[in-house]
Amino acid sequence: MPMSDRLPRLPLNSRLSSRNGSPNRAAGSLGTDIVHPHDAGQHPALHKGNVAVITGGASGIGKAAATFFVELGMRVAIADKNEEELNRTAEELRAICAETDVLAITVDVSSFEAVKAFADKVFQWSDEVNVVLNNAGVGLKSGSWSGLDAWKTMIDVNLMGIVNVQHAFVPHMMPNENPGLFINTGSKQGITNPPGNPAYNASKAAVKSITESLAHELRAAQSKLTAHLLVPGWTYTGMTGAGKGTTKPAGAWTPQQTVRYMLERVRMGNFYIICPDNETSSALDRLRIRWGAEDVIEGRPALSRWDAEYAPLFEEFVRAGLVSEQGLSPTAHTHATNGI
């Protein structure tokens, strides 16, 4: 059996029906409002002994999150399509926690059958899941009338992978008696839609849409599970060029910085977690998003900030906005018309 498919089992006396109280406890039972005391400065779902599930967990943001969680004393189930990288990450995690605190399974999230099998193993390993970071994704090149295979792959992984994980885990997490987190990883390209990769943009725009719907439906159901949309900034990962022989660009954040920002924002209860980086401030992100939304309202050409006629107007909009919003020098930010 491959190392990634090992299913560590807890000692019998550790496998209680539910660490947080049974999700299926009858109405009126004692303890339905019990919530674990949580570590200072963290969301209550991020508690020692709680369980986090991370797809795309072998590298980048997923690996950084898994490391943070095990250092906090949580148990983690990581899934990734890259078996070799997954096994390596699992061993690194097991070096800082008990071996039974890490479950690593090779999964292609584009297949619901594979995701469902992963979920079944997770719930065999632990009766309750407290956190899901739905993070697996790919970035390929596409055009509006080219790269059809890339279109299919990115829709299958970036969109349907998110949907598959929601279907496999949300119904089990909704009845939990303690707060839970369900975090989908989107992209700024799914909000501002920069030219150059329409398939990737479309897949991530759909992730934004379905996560908004998930958050609303969970609120309407009065579940203690909340949904959040993680929108990383420029983060130095394999998808953005990290690898052997490369160094992190000055403008990029590390995956660890992105995870710390994400967890601070979920603690605050934010749904939209739009991460800055060392090049793009939150103020600049807001201005880019506002301009894109006003293309619709004002009837401007699609993606007008990249249009020769409107680009100078966008530059002035950004300069004035930065001064107005934060009292910044108009030259405090560069690349305003580039990037996302």
JSON list of N, CA, C and O in Angstrom, two decimals, residues 265-300:
[
{"chain": "A", "resi": 265, "resn": "ARG", "atom": "N", "xyz": [-8.24, 36.94, 9.34]},
{"chain": "A", "resi": 265, "resn": "ARG", "atom": "CA", "xyz": [-9.50, 37.41, 8.78]},
{"chain": "A", "resi": 265, "resn": "ARG", "atom": "C", "xyz": [-10.67, 36.48, 9.11]},
{"chain": "A", "resi": 265, "resn": "ARG", "atom": "O", "xyz": [-11.79, 36.97, 9.34]},
{"chain": "A", "resi": 266, "resn": "VAL", "atom": "N", "xyz": [-10.45, 35.17, 9.15]},
{"chain": "A", "resi": 266, "resn": "VAL", "atom": "CA", "xyz": [-11.57, 34.30, 9.55]},
{"chain": "A", "resi": 266, "resn": "VAL", "atom": "C", "xyz": [-11.88, 34.51, 11.03]},
{"chain": "A", "resi": 266, "resn": "VAL", "atom": "O", "xyz": [-13.05, 34.42, 11.43]},
{"chain": "A", "resi": 267, "resn": "ARG", "atom": "N", "xyz": [-10.86, 34.80, 11.84]},
{"chain": "A", "resi": 267, "resn": "ARG", "atom": "CA", "xyz": [-11.12, 35.11, 13.25]},
{"chain": "A", "resi": 267, "resn": "ARG", "atom": "C", "xyz": [-12.01, 36.34, 13.38]},
{"chain": "A", "resi": 267, "resn": "ARG", "atom": "O", "xyz": [-12.88, 36.42, 14.25]},
{"chain": "A", "resi": 268, "resn": "MET", "atom": "N", "xyz": [-11.83, 37.30, 12.48]},
{"chain": "A", "resi": 268, "resn": "MET", "atom": "CA", "xyz": [-12.64, 38.52, 12.49]},
{"chain": "A", "resi": 268, "resn": "MET", "atom": "C", "xyz": [-14.01, 38.31, 11.87]},
{"chain": "A", "resi": 268, "resn": "MET", "atom": "O", "xyz": [-14.86, 39.20, 11.93]},
{"chain": "A", "resi": 269, "resn": "GLY", "atom": "N", "xyz": [-14.24, 37.15, 11.25]},
{"chain": "A", "resi": 269, "resn": "GLY", "atom": "CA", "xyz": [-15.54, 36.86, 10.65]},
{"chain": "A", "resi": 269, "resn": "GLY", "atom": "C", "xyz": [-15.69, 37.33, 9.22]},
{"chain": "A", "resi": 269, "resn": "GLY", "atom": "O", "xyz": [-16.80, 37.34, 8.68]},
{"chain": "A", "resi": 270, "resn": "ASN", "atom": "N", "xyz": [-14.59, 37.71, 8.55]},
{"chain": "A", "resi": 270, "resn": "ASN", "atom": "CA", "xyz": [-14.69, 38.18, 7.17]},
{"chain": "A", "resi": 270, "resn": "ASN", "atom": "C", "xyz": [-15.05, 37.05, 6.22]},
{"chain": "A", "resi": 270, "resn": "ASN", "atom": "O", "xyz": [-14.52, 35.94, 6.35]},
{"chain": "A", "resi": 271, "resn": "PHE", "atom": "N", "xyz": [-15.92, 37.31, 5.27]},
{"chain": "A", "resi": 271, "resn": "PHE", "atom": "CA", "xyz": [-16.18, 36.35, 4.20]},
{"chain": "A", "resi": 271, "resn": "PHE", "atom": "C", "xyz": [-15.14, 36.52, 3.10]},
{"chain": "A", "resi": 271, "resn": "PHE", "atom": "O", "xyz": [-14.48, 35.56, 2.71]},
{"chain": "A", "resi": 272, "resn": "TYR", "atom": "N", "xyz": [-14.98, 37.74, 2.59]},
{"chain": "A", "resi": 272, "resn": "TYR", "atom": "CA", "xyz": [-14.01, 37.99, 1.53]},
{"chain": "A", "resi": 272, "resn": "TYR", "atom": "C", "xyz": [-12.64, 38.22, 2.17]},
{"chain": "A", "resi": 272, "resn": "TYR", "atom": "O", "xyz": [-12.44, 39.20, 2.90]},
{"chain": "A", "resi": 273, "resn": "ILE", "atom": "N", "xyz": [-11.72, 37.32, 1.92]},
{"chain": "A", "resi": 273, "resn": "ILE", "atom": "CA", "xyz": [-10.36, 37.44, 2.48]},
{"chain": "A", "resi": 273, "resn": "ILE", "atom": "C", "xyz": [-9.44, 37.75, 1.31]},
{"chain": "A", "resi": 273, "resn": "ILE", "atom": "O", "xyz": [-8.86, 36.86, 0.68]},
{"chain": "A", "resi": 274, "resn": "ILE", "atom": "N", "xyz": [-9.32, 39.02, 0.99]},
{"chain": "A", "resi": 274, "resn": "ILE", "atom": "CA", "xyz": [-8.55, 39.47, -0.16]},
{"chain": "A", "resi": 274, "resn": "ILE", "atom": "C", "xyz": [-7.18, 39.91, 0.33]},
{"chain": "A", "resi": 274, "resn": "ILE", "atom": "O", "xyz": [-7.04, 40.96, 0.96]},
{"chain": "A", "resi": 275, "resn": "CYS", "atom": "N", "xyz": [-6.20, 39.09, 0.07]},
{"chain": "A", "resi": 275, "resn": "CYS", "atom": "CA", "xyz": [-4.87, 39.28, 0.66]},
{"chain": "A", "resi": 275, "resn": "CYS", "atom": "C", "xyz": [-4.06, 40.30, -0.13]},
{"chain": "A", "resi": 275, "resn": "CYS", "atom": "O", "xyz": [-4.00, 40.22, -1.37]},
{"chain": "A", "resi": 276, "resn": "PRO", "atom": "N", "xyz": [-3.40, 41.21, 0.55]},
{"chain": "A", "resi": 276, "resn": "PRO", "atom": "CA", "xyz": [-2.42, 42.06, -0.12]},
{"chain": "A", "resi": 276, "resn": "PRO", "atom": "C", "xyz": [-1.12, 41.29, -0.32]},
{"chain": "A", "resi": 276, "resn": "PRO", "atom": "O", "xyz": [-1.06, 40.08, -0.06]},
{"chain": "A", "resi": 277, "resn": "ASP", "atom": "N", "xyz": [-0.11, 41.95, -0.80]},
{"chain": "A", "resi": 277, "resn": "ASP", "atom": "CA", "xyz": [1.23, 41.38, -0.86]},
{"chain": "A", "resi": 277, "resn": "ASP", "atom": "C", "xyz": [2.21, 42.53, -0.74]},
{"chain": "A", "resi": 277, "resn": "ASP", "atom": "O", "xyz": [1.82, 43.64, -0.37]},
{"chain": "A", "resi": 278, "resn": "ASN", "atom": "N", "xyz": [3.47, 42.29, -1.01]},
{"chain": "A", "resi": 278, "resn": "ASN", "atom": "CA", "xyz": [4.47, 43.34, -0.83]},
{"chain": "A", "resi": 278, "resn": "ASN", "atom": "C", "xyz": [4.46, 44.38, -1.95]},
{"chain": "A", "resi": 278, "resn": "ASN", "atom": "O", "xyz": [5.16, 45.38, -1.86]},
{"chain": "A", "resi": 279, "resn": "GLU", "atom": "N", "xyz": [3.65, 44.14, -2.98]},
{"chain": "A", "resi": 279, "resn": "GLU", "atom": "CA", "xyz": [3.57, 45.07, -4.10]},
{"chain": "A", "resi": 279, "resn": "GLU", "atom": "C", "xyz": [2.20, 45.74, -4.18]},
{"chain": "A", "resi": 279, "resn": "GLU", "atom": "O", "xyz": [2.09, 46.90, -4.61]},
{"chain": "A", "resi": 280, "resn": "THR", "atom": "N", "xyz": [1.17, 45.03, -3.79]},
{"chain": "A", "resi": 280, "resn": "THR", "atom": "CA", "xyz": [-0.20, 45.53, -3.94]},
{"chain": "A", "resi": 280, "resn": "THR", "atom": "C", "xyz": [-0.86, 45.65, -2.58]},
{"chain": "A", "resi": 280, "resn": "THR", "atom": "O", "xyz": [-1.01, 44.65, -1.87]},
{"chain": "A", "resi": 281, "resn": "SER", "atom": "N", "xyz": [-1.27, 46.85, -2.23]},
{"chain": "A", "resi": 281, "resn": "SER", "atom": "CA", "xyz": [-1.92, 47.08, -0.94]},
{"chain": "A", "resi": 281, "resn": "SER", "atom": "C", "xyz": [-3.40, 46.74, -1.03]},
{"chain": "A", "resi": 281, "resn": "SER", "atom": "O", "xyz": [-3.98, 46.62, -2.11]},
{"chain": "A", "resi": 282, "resn": "SER", "atom": "N", "xyz": [-4.04, 46.65, 0.12]},
{"chain": "A", "resi": 282, "resn": "SER", "atom": "CA", "xyz": [-5.48, 46.43, 0.15]},
{"chain": "A", "resi": 282, "resn": "SER", "atom": "C", "xyz": [-6.21, 47.61, -0.48]},
{"chain": "A", "resi": 282, "resn": "SER", "atom": "O", "xyz": [-7.25, 47.43, -1.13]},
{"chain": "A", "resi": 283, "resn": "ALA", "atom": "N", "xyz": [-5.68, 48.82, -0.30]},
{"chain": "A", "resi": 283, "resn": "ALA", "atom": "CA", "xyz": [-6.31, 50.00, -0.91]},
{"chain": "A", "resi": 283, "resn": "ALA", "atom": "C", "xyz": [-6.30, 49.89, -2.43]},
{"chain": "A", "resi": 283, "resn": "ALA", "atom": "O", "xyz": [-7.30, 50.20, -3.10]},
{"chain": "A", "resi": 284, "resn": "LEU", "atom": "N", "xyz": [-5.18, 49.47, -3.00]},
{"chain": "A", "resi": 284, "resn": "LEU", "atom": "CA", "xyz": [-5.11, 49.32, -4.45]},
{"chain": "A", "resi": 284, "resn": "LEU", "atom": "C", "xyz": [-6.03, 48.22, -4.93]},
{"chain": "A", "resi": 284, "resn": "LEU", "atom": "O", "xyz": [-6.70, 48.36, -5.97]},
{"chain": "A", "resi": 285, "resn": "ASP", "atom": "N", "xyz": [-6.12, 47.11, -4.20]},
{"chain": "A", "resi": 285, "resn": "ASP", "atom": "CA", "xyz": [-7.06, 46.06, -4.56]},
{"chain": "A", "resi": 285, "resn": "ASP", "atom": "C", "xyz": [-8.49, 46.59, -4.62]},
{"chain": "A", "resi": 285, "resn": "ASP", "atom": "O", "xyz": [-9.24, 46.30, -5.54]},
{"chain": "A", "resi": 286, "resn": "ARG", "atom": "N", "xyz": [-8.87, 47.36, -3.61]},
{"chain": "A", "resi": 286, "resn": "ARG", "atom": "CA", "xyz": [-10.24, 47.89, -3.57]},
{"chain": "A", "resi": 286, "resn": "ARG", "atom": "C", "xyz": [-10.52, 48.78, -4.78]},
{"chain": "A", "resi": 286, "resn": "ARG", "atom": "O", "xyz": [-11.61, 48.74, -5.36]},
{"chain": "A", "resi": 287, "resn": "LEU", "atom": "N", "xyz": [-9.55, 49.59, -5.16]},
{"chain": "A", "resi": 287, "resn": "LEU", "atom": "CA", "xyz": [-9.75, 50.48, -6.30]},
{"chain": "A", "resi": 287, "resn": "LEU", "atom": "C", "xyz": [-9.87, 49.70, -7.60]},
{"chain": "A", "resi": 287, "resn": "LEU", "atom": "O", "xyz": [-10.70, 50.02, -8.45]},
{"chain": "A", "resi": 288, "resn": "ARG", "atom": "N", "xyz": [-9.06, 48.67, -7.77]},
{"chain": "A", "resi": 288, "resn": "ARG", "atom": "CA", "xyz": [-9.16, 47.84, -8.97]},
{"chain": "A", "resi": 288, "resn": "ARG", "atom": "C", "xyz": [-10.52, 47.15, -9.05]},
{"chain": "A", "resi": 288, "resn": "ARG", "atom": "O", "xyz": [-11.14, 47.07, -10.12]},
{"chain": "A", "resi": 289, "resn": "ILE", "atom": "N", "xyz": [-10.97, 46.63, -7.93]},
{"chain": "A", "resi": 289, "resn": "ILE", "atom": "CA", "xyz": [-12.27, 45.94, -7.90]},
{"chain": "A", "resi": 289, "resn": "ILE", "atom": "C", "xyz": [-13.39, 46.94, -8.18]},
{"chain": "A", "resi": 289, "resn": "ILE", "atom": "O", "xyz": [-14.33, 46.64, -8.94]},
{"chain": "A", "resi": 290, "resn": "ARG", "atom": "N", "xyz": [-13.30, 48.12, -7.57]},
{"chain": "A", "resi": 290, "resn": "ARG", "atom": "CA", "xyz": [-14.35, 49.14, -7.78]},
{"chain": "A", "resi": 290, "resn": "ARG", "atom": "C", "xyz": [-14.42, 49.55, -9.24]},
{"chain": "A", "resi": 290, "resn": "ARG", "atom": "O", "xyz": [-15.52, 49.69, -9.81]},
{"chain": "A", "resi": 291, "resn": "TRP", "atom": "N", "xyz": [-13.28, 49.78, -9.86]},
{"chain": "A", "resi": 291, "resn": "TRP", "atom": "CA", "xyz": [-13.28, 50.19, -11.27]},
{"chain": "A", "resi": 291, "resn": "TRP", "atom": "C", "xyz": [-13.94, 49.11, -12.14]},
{"chain": "A", "resi": 291, "resn": "TRP", "atom": "O", "xyz": [-14.76, 49.41, -13.00]},
{"chain": "A", "resi": 292, "resn": "GLY", "atom": "N", "xyz": [-13.60, 47.85, -11.90]},
{"chain": "A", "resi": 292, "resn": "GLY", "atom": "CA", "xyz": [-14.19, 46.77, -12.68]},
{"chain": "A", "resi": 292, "resn": "GLY", "atom": "C", "xyz": [-15.70, 46.70, -12.52]},
{"chain": "A", "resi": 292, "resn": "GLY", "atom": "O", "xyz": [-16.43, 46.51, -13.50]},
{"chain": "A", "resi": 293, "resn": "ALA", "atom": "N", "xyz": [-16.20, 46.87, -11.29]},
{"chain": "A", "resi": 293, "resn": "ALA", "atom": "CA", "xyz": [-17.65, 46.85, -11.06]},
{"chain": "A", "resi": 293, "resn": "ALA", "atom": "C", "xyz": [-18.32, 48.03, -11.77]},
{"chain": "A", "resi": 293, "resn": "ALA", "atom": "O", "xyz": [-19.43, 47.90, -12.30]},
{"chain": "A", "resi": 294, "resn": "GLU", "atom": "N", "xyz": [-17.63, 49.16, -11.81]},
{"chain": "A", "resi": 294, "resn": "GLU", "atom": "CA", "xyz": [-18.23, 50.34, -12.43]},
{"chain": "A", "resi": 294, "resn": "GLU", "atom": "C", "xyz": [-18.20, 50.28, -13.96]},
{"chain": "A", "resi": 294, "resn": "GLU", "atom": "O", "xyz": [-18.90, 51.04, -14.61]},
{"chain": "A", "resi": 295, "resn": "ASP", "atom": "N", "xyz": [-17.43, 49.35, -14.54]},
{"chain": "A", "resi": 295, "resn": "ASP", "atom": "CA", "xyz": [-17.56, 49.12, -15.98]},
{"chain": "A", "resi": 295, "resn": "ASP", "atom": "C", "xyz": [-19.00, 48.76, -16.31]},
{"chain": "A", "resi": 295, "resn": "ASP", "atom": "O", "xyz": [-19.56, 49.22, -17.31]},
{"chain": "A", "resi": 296, "resn": "VAL", "atom": "N", "xyz": [-19.61, 47.93, -15.46]},
{"chain": "A", "resi": 296, "resn": "VAL", "atom": "CA", "xyz": [-21.00, 47.51, -15.67]},
{"chain": "A", "resi": 296, "resn": "VAL", "atom": "C", "xyz": [-21.95, 48.68, -15.44]},
{"chain": "A", "resi": 296, "resn": "VAL", "atom": "O", "xyz": [-22.85, 48.95, -16.25]},
{"chain": "A", "resi": 297, "resn": "ILE", "atom": "N", "xyz": [-21.74, 49.38, -14.35]},
{"chain": "A", "resi": 297, "resn": "ILE", "atom": "CA", "xyz": [-22.65, 50.47, -13.97]},
{"chain": "A", "resi": 297, "resn": "ILE", "atom": "C", "xyz": [-22.58, 51.63, -14.96]},
{"chain": "A", "resi": 297, "resn": "ILE", "atom": "O", "xyz": [-23.61, 52.20, -15.35]},
{"chain": "A", "resi": 298, "resn": "GLU", "atom": "N", "xyz": [-21.36, 51.95, -15.39]},
{"chain": "A", "resi": 298, "resn": "GLU", "atom": "CA", "xyz": [-21.17, 53.11, -16.26]},
{"chain": "A", "resi": 298, "resn": "GLU", "atom": "C", "xyz": [-21.28, 52.79, -17.75]},
{"chain": "A", "resi": 298, "resn": "GLU", "atom": "O", "xyz": [-21.25, 53.70, -18.58]},
{"chain": "A", "resi": 299, "resn": "GLY", "atom": "N", "xyz": [-21.40, 51.50, -18.09]},
{"chain": "A", "resi": 299, "resn": "GLY", "atom": "CA", "xyz": [-21.52, 51.13, -19.49]},
{"chain": "A", "resi": 299, "resn": "GLY", "atom": "C", "xyz": [-20.23, 51.30, -20.28]},
{"chain": "A", "resi": 299, "resn": "GLY", "atom": "O", "xyz": [-20.26, 51.53, -21.49]},
{"chain": "A", "resi": 300, "resn": "ARG", "atom": "N", "xyz": [-19.10, 51.15, -19.59]},
{"chain": "A", "resi": 300, "resn": "ARG", "atom": "CA", "xyz": [-17.81, 51.26, -20.28]},
{"chain": "A", "resi": 300, "resn": "ARG", "atom": "C", "xyz": [-17.51, 49.97, -21.04]},
{"chain": "A", "resi": 300, "resn": "ARG", "atom": "O", "xyz": [-18.16, 48.94, -20.79]}
]
